Amino acid sequence: MDWKVPLADVQLGVEEERAVLGVLRSGWLTMGAVTQAFEEEICAFTGTKHAFAVNNATAALHLACLALGLGPGDEVIAPSLTFVATANAIKYTGAKVVFADIESEDWLCICPEAIKAAITEKTKAIMVMHYAGYACDMPEILRIAKEHNLSVIEDAAHAIGASLDGKALGTWGDIGCYSFFGNKNMTTAEGGMLVTDNDDLAAKVKILRSHGMTSLTWDRHQGHASSYDVVALGYNYRIDEIRSAIGREQLKKLPGANARRKEIIQRYRTILASKAAGLGLPFGAERGESSYHIFPVLLPENVNRAKFREILKQDGVQTSFHYPPVHQFEIYRDSTVNANELLWMTEHVASRQVTLPLFPQMSEDQQDLVISSVVKALEEAGS
Ligand SMILES: *Cc1c(COP(=O)(O)O)cnc(C)c1O
């Protein structure tokens, strides 16, 4: 499709091109000095002690679960209104995912009260997801975790550059995971980053990321080690120097790009609030600084979503929805008892949610086209 307004768009320039060429010409292509520099820059940017670049955020989440020792017989509480990778990372370890509802129609993050209600003797951890880069209620969630001796993992795939009370999202819990997939706020094509302040967890992650080996090819190349032992069943979750080089350039552009996303969202909110009666605009409250990853809206109950999206499509406007609730997928159906009641808000929101186009270089004309198309579609797709 040739969209007039795509859902998202990447911003790659000569800086990334130069960085990639630099790596190709350097003769060292996989995890080495460039990756190390990228990790150090993420540490500085997020204010955290350890960062591990990996080949995607799903791998980071899996490593987080493994480092925390999750496995069969354990339960992990997570939202259902998220990308399926959040839950899959838990399931890879053999632990059971226990879904908890979101706060409200106005804040689509996991609800602390619902977390509390889902805790059993088997609960070992909570995995939160900062929807669209808006903060979960971390002070309250950490309080609950402490009271019940639970670990906290942050799926911060949407949230690079976001913060709460001045502290970066992804650095509140035991481990945080960022995604640099092609449609995220900063990208390395495929890529992710795990951050933690905990030295023990960091040591585990470092070994599990690379086959459970005690030294890396890079260490041996530098003459720091000549052999290795294998001390855990690890994985190959490494990133390469080409992606890390792109990531370093993208990180420099991130604050400006996120600020631009914020301006676009503010303009959307102001105009839609006056022109699109009945359209729900979540995340209106003040709570930290988002990364403004996506712009979700909620259709009034009388509007047919498929019809609404089709009208926007006819106008050349691409939309999406975030997300089909994970508990409704076939492989998670057995994880859920009484979803109608326990995940009522998740289902109520998910059936009406639409994501409108948002990217830093979006023009005012493009935004105006989205808005006029939304106003028209609300009338035409309503009953
Ligand atoms: C994108 C995303 C992931 C997975 O990221 P990858 O880097 O593609 O593995 C996980 N969780 C959420 C909420 C995401 O949006």
Coordinates of C-alpha atoms and ligand atoms in Angstrom, one line a residue:
M1 CA 0.0 0.0 0.0
D2 CA 1.1 3.5 -0.7
W3 CA -0.1 5.2 2.4
K4 CA -0.5 9.0 2.5
V5 CA 0.1 8.7 6.2
P6 CA 1.8 5.5 7.4
L7 CA 1.4 4.3 11.0
A8 CA 5.1 4.9 11.7
D9 CA 8.3 5.7 9.9
V10 CA 12.0 5.5 10.6
Q11 CA 14.4 8.4 10.6
L12 CA 17.7 7.1 9.3
G13 CA 20.3 9.5 7.8
V14 CA 23.9 9.9 6.7
E15 CA 25.0 9.5 10.3
E16 CA 23.7 5.9 10.4
E17 CA 25.1 5.2 6.9
R18 CA 28.6 6.5 8.0
A19 CA 28.5 4.5 11.2
V20 CA 27.7 1.3 9.4
L21 CA 30.4 1.9 6.8
G22 CA 32.8 2.5 9.6
V23 CA 32.1 -0.9 11.1
L24 CA 32.3 -2.7 7.7
R25 CA 35.7 -1.1 7.1
S26 CA 37.0 -1.9 10.6
G27 CA 37.1 -5.6 10.0
W28 CA 35.4 -6.5 13.4
L29 CA 31.7 -7.3 12.9
T30 CA 30.3 -8.8 16.0
M31 CA 30.0 -7.8 19.7
G32 CA 33.1 -5.7 20.3
A33 CA 34.2 -2.1 21.0
V34 CA 31.2 -0.5 19.3
T35 CA 28.7 -2.6 21.2
Q36 CA 30.6 -1.8 24.4
A37 CA 30.4 1.9 23.7
F38 CA 26.6 1.5 22.9
E39 CA 26.1 -0.2 26.2
E40 CA 28.0 2.5 28.1
E41 CA 26.0 5.2 26.4
I42 CA 22.7 3.4 27.4
C43 CA 24.0 3.2 31.0
A44 CA 24.6 6.9 31.0
F45 CA 21.4 7.8 29.3
T46 CA 19.2 5.7 31.6
G47 CA 21.3 6.2 34.8
T48 CA 21.9 2.5 35.3
K49 CA 25.0 0.5 36.2
H50 CA 24.9 -2.4 33.7
A51 CA 23.6 -2.6 30.1
F52 CA 23.7 -5.7 27.8
A53 CA 22.9 -5.3 24.1
V54 CA 21.1 -8.3 22.6
N55 CA 19.6 -9.2 19.3
N56 CA 16.0 -8.2 20.3
A57 CA 13.9 -7.3 23.3
T58 CA 12.3 -10.7 23.5
A59 CA 15.7 -12.2 24.1
A60 CA 16.3 -9.5 26.8
L61 CA 13.1 -10.4 28.5
H62 CA 14.0 -14.1 28.3
L63 CA 17.4 -13.4 29.9
A64 CA 15.7 -11.4 32.6
C65 CA 13.4 -14.3 33.5
L66 CA 16.4 -16.7 33.5
A67 CA 18.6 -14.5 35.5
L68 CA 15.9 -14.2 38.1
G69 CA 15.7 -18.0 38.3
L70 CA 12.1 -18.4 37.0
G71 CA 11.0 -21.8 36.0
P72 CA 8.4 -24.6 36.2
G73 CA 6.1 -24.2 39.2
D74 CA 6.6 -20.5 39.4
E75 CA 3.9 -17.9 38.5
V76 CA 4.6 -14.5 37.0
I77 CA 2.0 -11.7 37.0
A78 CA 1.8 -9.8 33.7
P79 CA -0.6 -7.6 31.7
S80 CA -2.6 -9.2 28.9
L81 CA -2.9 -5.8 27.0
T82 CA 0.6 -6.1 25.6
F83 CA 2.6 -7.6 22.8
V84 CA 2.7 -11.4 23.0
A85 CA 6.5 -11.4 23.6
T86 CA 6.0 -10.1 27.2
A87 CA 4.2 -13.3 28.1
N88 CA 6.2 -15.6 25.8
A89 CA 9.4 -14.7 27.6
I90 CA 7.9 -16.0 30.8
K91 CA 6.5 -19.1 29.2
Y92 CA 9.9 -20.0 27.7
T93 CA 11.2 -20.7 31.2
G94 CA 8.3 -23.0 32.0
A95 CA 6.8 -20.5 34.5
K96 CA 3.1 -19.8 34.3
V97 CA 1.8 -16.4 33.2
V98 CA -1.0 -15.0 35.4
F99 CA -2.7 -12.1 33.6
A100 CA -3.7 -9.0 35.6
D101 CA -6.1 -6.3 34.4
I102 CA -5.2 -2.7 33.4
E103 CA -5.9 0.4 35.6
S104 CA -8.7 2.0 33.6
E105 CA -9.8 3.4 30.3
D106 CA -7.7 6.4 31.0
W107 CA -4.4 4.6 31.9
L108 CA -3.8 1.3 30.0
C109 CA -1.0 -0.1 32.2
I110 CA -1.2 -3.0 34.6
C111 CA -3.2 -2.2 37.8
P112 CA -1.5 -2.6 41.2
E113 CA -4.8 -3.7 42.8
A114 CA -5.1 -6.4 40.2
I115 CA -1.5 -7.5 40.8
K116 CA -2.2 -7.8 44.5
A117 CA -5.3 -9.9 43.9
A118 CA -3.4 -12.3 41.6
I119 CA -0.6 -13.1 44.1
T120 CA -0.4 -16.7 45.3
E121 CA 2.2 -18.8 47.1
K122 CA 3.7 -19.6 43.7
T123 CA 4.2 -16.0 42.6
K124 CA 7.8 -15.2 42.0
A125 CA 7.8 -12.0 39.9
I126 CA 5.8 -9.2 38.3
M127 CA 6.4 -8.2 34.7
V128 CA 5.1 -4.8 33.9
M129 CA 4.8 -3.1 30.5
H130 CA 4.9 0.7 30.1
Y131 CA 2.2 1.0 27.4
A132 CA 3.1 3.5 24.8
G133 CA 5.9 4.7 27.1
Y134 CA 3.5 5.9 29.8
A135 CA 4.6 4.8 33.3
C136 CA 3.0 2.0 35.3
D137 CA 2.4 2.9 38.9
M138 CA 6.0 1.9 39.9
P139 CA 6.1 3.2 43.5
E140 CA 3.0 1.2 44.4
I141 CA 4.1 -1.9 42.3
L142 CA 7.5 -1.9 44.0
R143 CA 5.8 -1.6 47.4
I144 CA 3.7 -4.7 46.6
A145 CA 6.7 -6.6 45.3
K146 CA 8.7 -5.8 48.4
E147 CA 5.9 -6.8 50.7
H148 CA 5.6 -10.2 49.0
N149 CA 9.3 -10.7 48.1
L150 CA 8.7 -10.6 44.4
S151 CA 11.1 -9.6 41.6
V152 CA 10.1 -6.9 39.1
I153 CA 10.9 -7.0 35.4
E154 CA 10.0 -4.0 33.2
D155 CA 9.1 -4.6 29.6
A156 CA 10.2 -1.1 28.5
A157 CA 10.1 -2.0 24.8
H158 CA 8.0 1.2 24.3
A159 CA 9.7 3.3 26.9
I160 CA 13.3 4.3 25.9
G161 CA 13.7 7.9 27.0
A162 CA 10.6 7.9 29.3
S163 CA 10.8 8.5 33.0
L164 CA 8.8 8.8 36.2
D165 CA 9.8 11.2 39.0
G166 CA 12.9 11.8 37.0
K167 CA 14.0 8.1 37.0
A168 CA 14.1 6.3 33.7
L169 CA 11.5 3.7 33.0
G170 CA 13.3 0.4 32.8
T171 CA 15.4 1.2 35.8
W172 CA 12.8 1.0 38.6
G173 CA 12.6 -2.8 38.8
D174 CA 15.3 -5.5 39.1
I175 CA 15.7 -5.6 35.3
G176 CA 14.5 -3.5 32.4
C177 CA 14.3 -4.4 28.7
Y178 CA 14.2 -2.0 25.7
S179 CA 13.4 -2.9 22.1
F180 CA 15.1 -1.4 19.1
F181 CA 12.9 -3.1 16.5
G182 CA 12.2 -1.2 13.3
N183 CA 9.0 0.5 14.5
K184 CA 10.2 1.5 18.0
N185 CA 11.3 5.0 19.0
M186 CA 14.9 4.2 18.2
T187 CA 15.9 1.3 16.1
T188 CA 18.8 -0.9 15.2
A189 CA 16.6 -2.9 12.8
E190 CA 16.4 -5.8 15.2
G191 CA 17.9 -5.2 18.7
G192 CA 17.3 -4.8 22.4
M193 CA 19.0 -3.9 25.6
L194 CA 18.8 -5.3 29.1
V195 CA 19.6 -2.9 32.0
T196 CA 20.1 -3.6 35.7
D197 CA 21.8 -2.1 38.8
N198 CA 22.2 -5.6 40.3
D199 CA 25.8 -7.0 40.0
D200 CA 24.7 -10.6 40.5
L201 CA 22.0 -10.5 37.9
A202 CA 24.4 -8.7 35.5
A203 CA 27.0 -11.5 35.9
K204 CA 24.3 -14.1 35.1
V205 CA 23.0 -12.2 32.1
K206 CA 26.5 -11.7 30.7
I207 CA 27.1 -15.4 30.6
L208 CA 23.6 -16.5 29.5
R209 CA 23.8 -14.1 26.5
S210 CA 26.7 -15.9 24.9
H211 CA 26.3 -19.7 25.2
G212 CA 27.0 -19.8 28.9
M213 CA 30.7 -19.2 28.1
T214 CA 33.0 -17.5 30.6
S215 CA 34.9 -15.5 28.0
L216 CA 33.9 -13.9 24.6
T217 CA 35.6 -14.1 21.2
W218 CA 36.2 -10.3 21.7
D219 CA 38.0 -11.0 25.0
R220 CA 40.2 -13.6 23.4
H221 CA 40.9 -11.3 20.4
Q222 CA 42.1 -8.6 22.8
G223 CA 44.3 -11.1 24.6
H224 CA 42.3 -11.0 27.8
A225 CA 41.6 -14.7 27.8
S226 CA 42.8 -17.7 25.9
S227 CA 40.2 -20.3 26.8
Y228 CA 36.8 -20.6 28.3
D229 CA 34.5 -22.9 30.3
V230 CA 30.8 -23.3 29.9
V231 CA 29.0 -22.8 33.2
A232 CA 25.3 -22.5 32.3
L233 CA 23.0 -23.5 29.5
G234 CA 23.2 -20.2 27.6
Y235 CA 22.0 -18.9 24.3
N236 CA 23.3 -16.9 21.4
Y237 CA 21.5 -13.6 22.0
R238 CA 24.4 -11.4 20.9
I239 CA 24.0 -8.2 18.8
D240 CA 26.5 -7.2 16.1
E241 CA 28.7 -4.2 15.7
I242 CA 26.6 -3.0 12.7
R243 CA 23.4 -2.7 14.7
S244 CA 25.2 -1.2 17.7
A245 CA 26.7 1.4 15.4
I246 CA 23.2 2.3 14.2
G247 CA 22.0 2.3 17.8
R248 CA 24.6 4.8 18.9
E249 CA 23.5 7.3 16.2
Q250 CA 19.8 6.7 17.0
L251 CA 20.3 7.3 20.7
K252 CA 21.7 10.8 19.9
K253 CA 18.6 11.6 18.0
L254 CA 16.2 10.1 20.5
P255 CA 15.5 13.0 22.8
G256 CA 14.7 15.3 19.9
A257 CA 12.5 12.7 18.3
N258 CA 10.6 11.9 21.5
A259 CA 10.0 15.7 22.0
R260 CA 8.6 16.0 18.5
R261 CA 6.3 13.0 19.2
K262 CA 5.1 14.8 22.3
E263 CA 4.2 17.9 20.3
I264 CA 2.4 15.9 17.7
I265 CA 0.4 14.1 20.3
Q266 CA -0.5 17.4 22.1
R267 CA -1.8 18.8 18.9
Y268 CA -3.8 15.6 18.2
R269 CA -5.3 15.7 21.7
T270 CA -6.3 19.3 21.5
I271 CA -8.0 19.1 18.1
L272 CA -9.6 15.7 18.6
A273 CA -11.0 16.7 22.0
S274 CA -12.9 19.5 20.3
K275 CA -13.8 17.9 17.0
A276 CA -14.2 14.2 17.7
A277 CA -17.0 13.9 20.3
G278 CA -17.0 10.6 22.2
L279 CA -13.5 9.6 21.2
G280 CA -11.6 8.3 24.2
L281 CA -8.1 9.8 24.6
P282 CA -6.2 7.8 27.3
F283 CA -3.2 9.0 29.2
G284 CA -4.5 12.6 29.8
A285 CA -3.3 12.6 33.4
E286 CA 0.1 13.8 34.5
R287 CA 2.4 10.9 35.4
G288 CA 6.0 11.2 34.5
E289 CA 7.4 11.9 31.0
S290 CA 6.4 9.4 28.3
S291 CA 8.4 8.4 25.3
Y292 CA 5.2 8.9 23.3
H293 CA 5.8 5.7 21.4
I294 CA 2.3 5.4 19.9
F295 CA -1.0 7.3 19.9
P296 CA -3.9 5.1 21.1
V297 CA -7.5 6.2 21.0
L298 CA -10.7 4.5 22.1
L299 CA -13.8 4.4 19.8
P300 CA -17.2 5.1 21.3
E301 CA -19.1 1.8 21.8
N302 CA -21.5 2.4 18.9
V303 CA -18.7 2.6 16.4
N304 CA -17.7 -0.4 14.4
R305 CA -13.9 -0.7 14.5
A306 CA -13.4 -2.6 11.3
K307 CA -15.6 -0.1 9.4
F308 CA -13.8 2.8 11.0
R309 CA -10.4 1.5 10.0
E310 CA -11.5 0.8 6.5
I311 CA -12.7 4.4 6.1
L312 CA -9.3 5.7 7.2
K313 CA -7.6 3.2 4.9
Q314 CA -9.6 4.5 1.9
D315 CA -8.3 8.0 2.8
G316 CA -4.7 6.6 2.8
V317 CA -4.3 6.6 6.6
Q318 CA -2.8 3.5 8.1
T319 CA -4.0 2.4 11.6
S320 CA -3.4 -0.5 13.9
F321 CA -4.5 -1.7 17.3
H322 CA -2.4 -2.4 20.4
Y323 CA -3.2 -5.2 21.2
P324 CA -5.3 -8.3 20.8
P325 CA -5.3 -9.3 24.5
V326 CA -2.7 -12.1 25.0
H327 CA -5.1 -14.2 27.2
Q328 CA -7.3 -14.7 24.1
F329 CA -4.6 -16.3 22.0
E330 CA -4.9 -20.1 21.8
I331 CA -1.7 -21.0 23.6
Y332 CA -2.7 -18.8 26.6
R333 CA -6.3 -19.8 26.9
D334 CA -5.5 -22.3 29.6
S335 CA -3.7 -19.6 31.6
T336 CA -6.9 -17.7 32.3
V337 CA -9.8 -18.5 34.5
N338 CA -12.7 -16.1 34.6
A339 CA -11.3 -13.6 32.1
N340 CA -14.7 -11.9 31.8
E341 CA -14.4 -10.7 35.3
L342 CA -10.7 -10.6 36.0
L343 CA -9.7 -9.0 32.7
W344 CA -12.8 -7.0 32.1
M345 CA -11.2 -3.6 31.6
T346 CA -8.6 -5.2 29.2
E347 CA -11.3 -6.7 27.1
H348 CA -13.4 -3.5 27.3
V349 CA -10.5 -1.4 26.0
A350 CA -9.0 -3.8 23.5
S351 CA -12.2 -4.2 21.6
R352 CA -12.4 -0.4 21.0
Q353 CA -8.8 0.6 20.7
V354 CA -7.3 2.1 17.5
T355 CA -3.7 3.4 17.1
L356 CA -3.4 6.5 14.9
P357 CA -0.2 7.4 12.9
L358 CA 2.6 8.9 14.8
F359 CA 6.2 9.6 13.8
P360 CA 8.6 12.5 14.4
Q361 CA 8.8 13.7 10.9
M362 CA 5.0 13.7 10.4
S363 CA 3.8 16.9 8.7
E364 CA 0.9 19.1 9.9
D365 CA -0.9 18.3 6.6
Q366 CA -0.6 14.6 7.3
Q367 CA -1.9 15.1 10.8
D368 CA -4.8 17.2 9.5
L369 CA -5.7 14.4 7.1
V370 CA -5.8 11.9 9.9
I371 CA -8.0 14.1 12.0
S372 CA -10.5 14.9 9.3
S373 CA -10.6 11.2 8.3
V374 CA -11.2 10.3 12.0
V375 CA -14.1 12.8 12.4
K376 CA -15.7 11.5 9.2
A377 CA -15.3 7.9 10.1
L378 CA -16.7 8.3 13.6
E379 CA -20.0 9.5 11.9
E380 CA -20.0 7.0 9.1
A381 CA -19.0 3.9 11.1
G382 CA -21.4 4.7 14.0
S383 CA -24.8 3.1 14.4
Ligands
LIG1 C1 8.3 -4.7 20.4 C2 7.9 -5.3 21.7 C3 8.5 -6.4 22.3 C4 9.5 -7.2 21.5 O1 10.5 -6.5 21.0 P1 11.5 -7.3 19.9 O2 12.7 -6.4 20.0 O3 10.8 -7.2 18.6 O4 11.8 -8.6 20.4 C5 8.2 -6.8 23.5 N1 7.2 -6.2 24.2 C6 6.6 -5.1 23.7 C7 5.5 -4.4 24.5 C8 6.8 -4.7 22.4 O5 6.2 -3.6 21.9

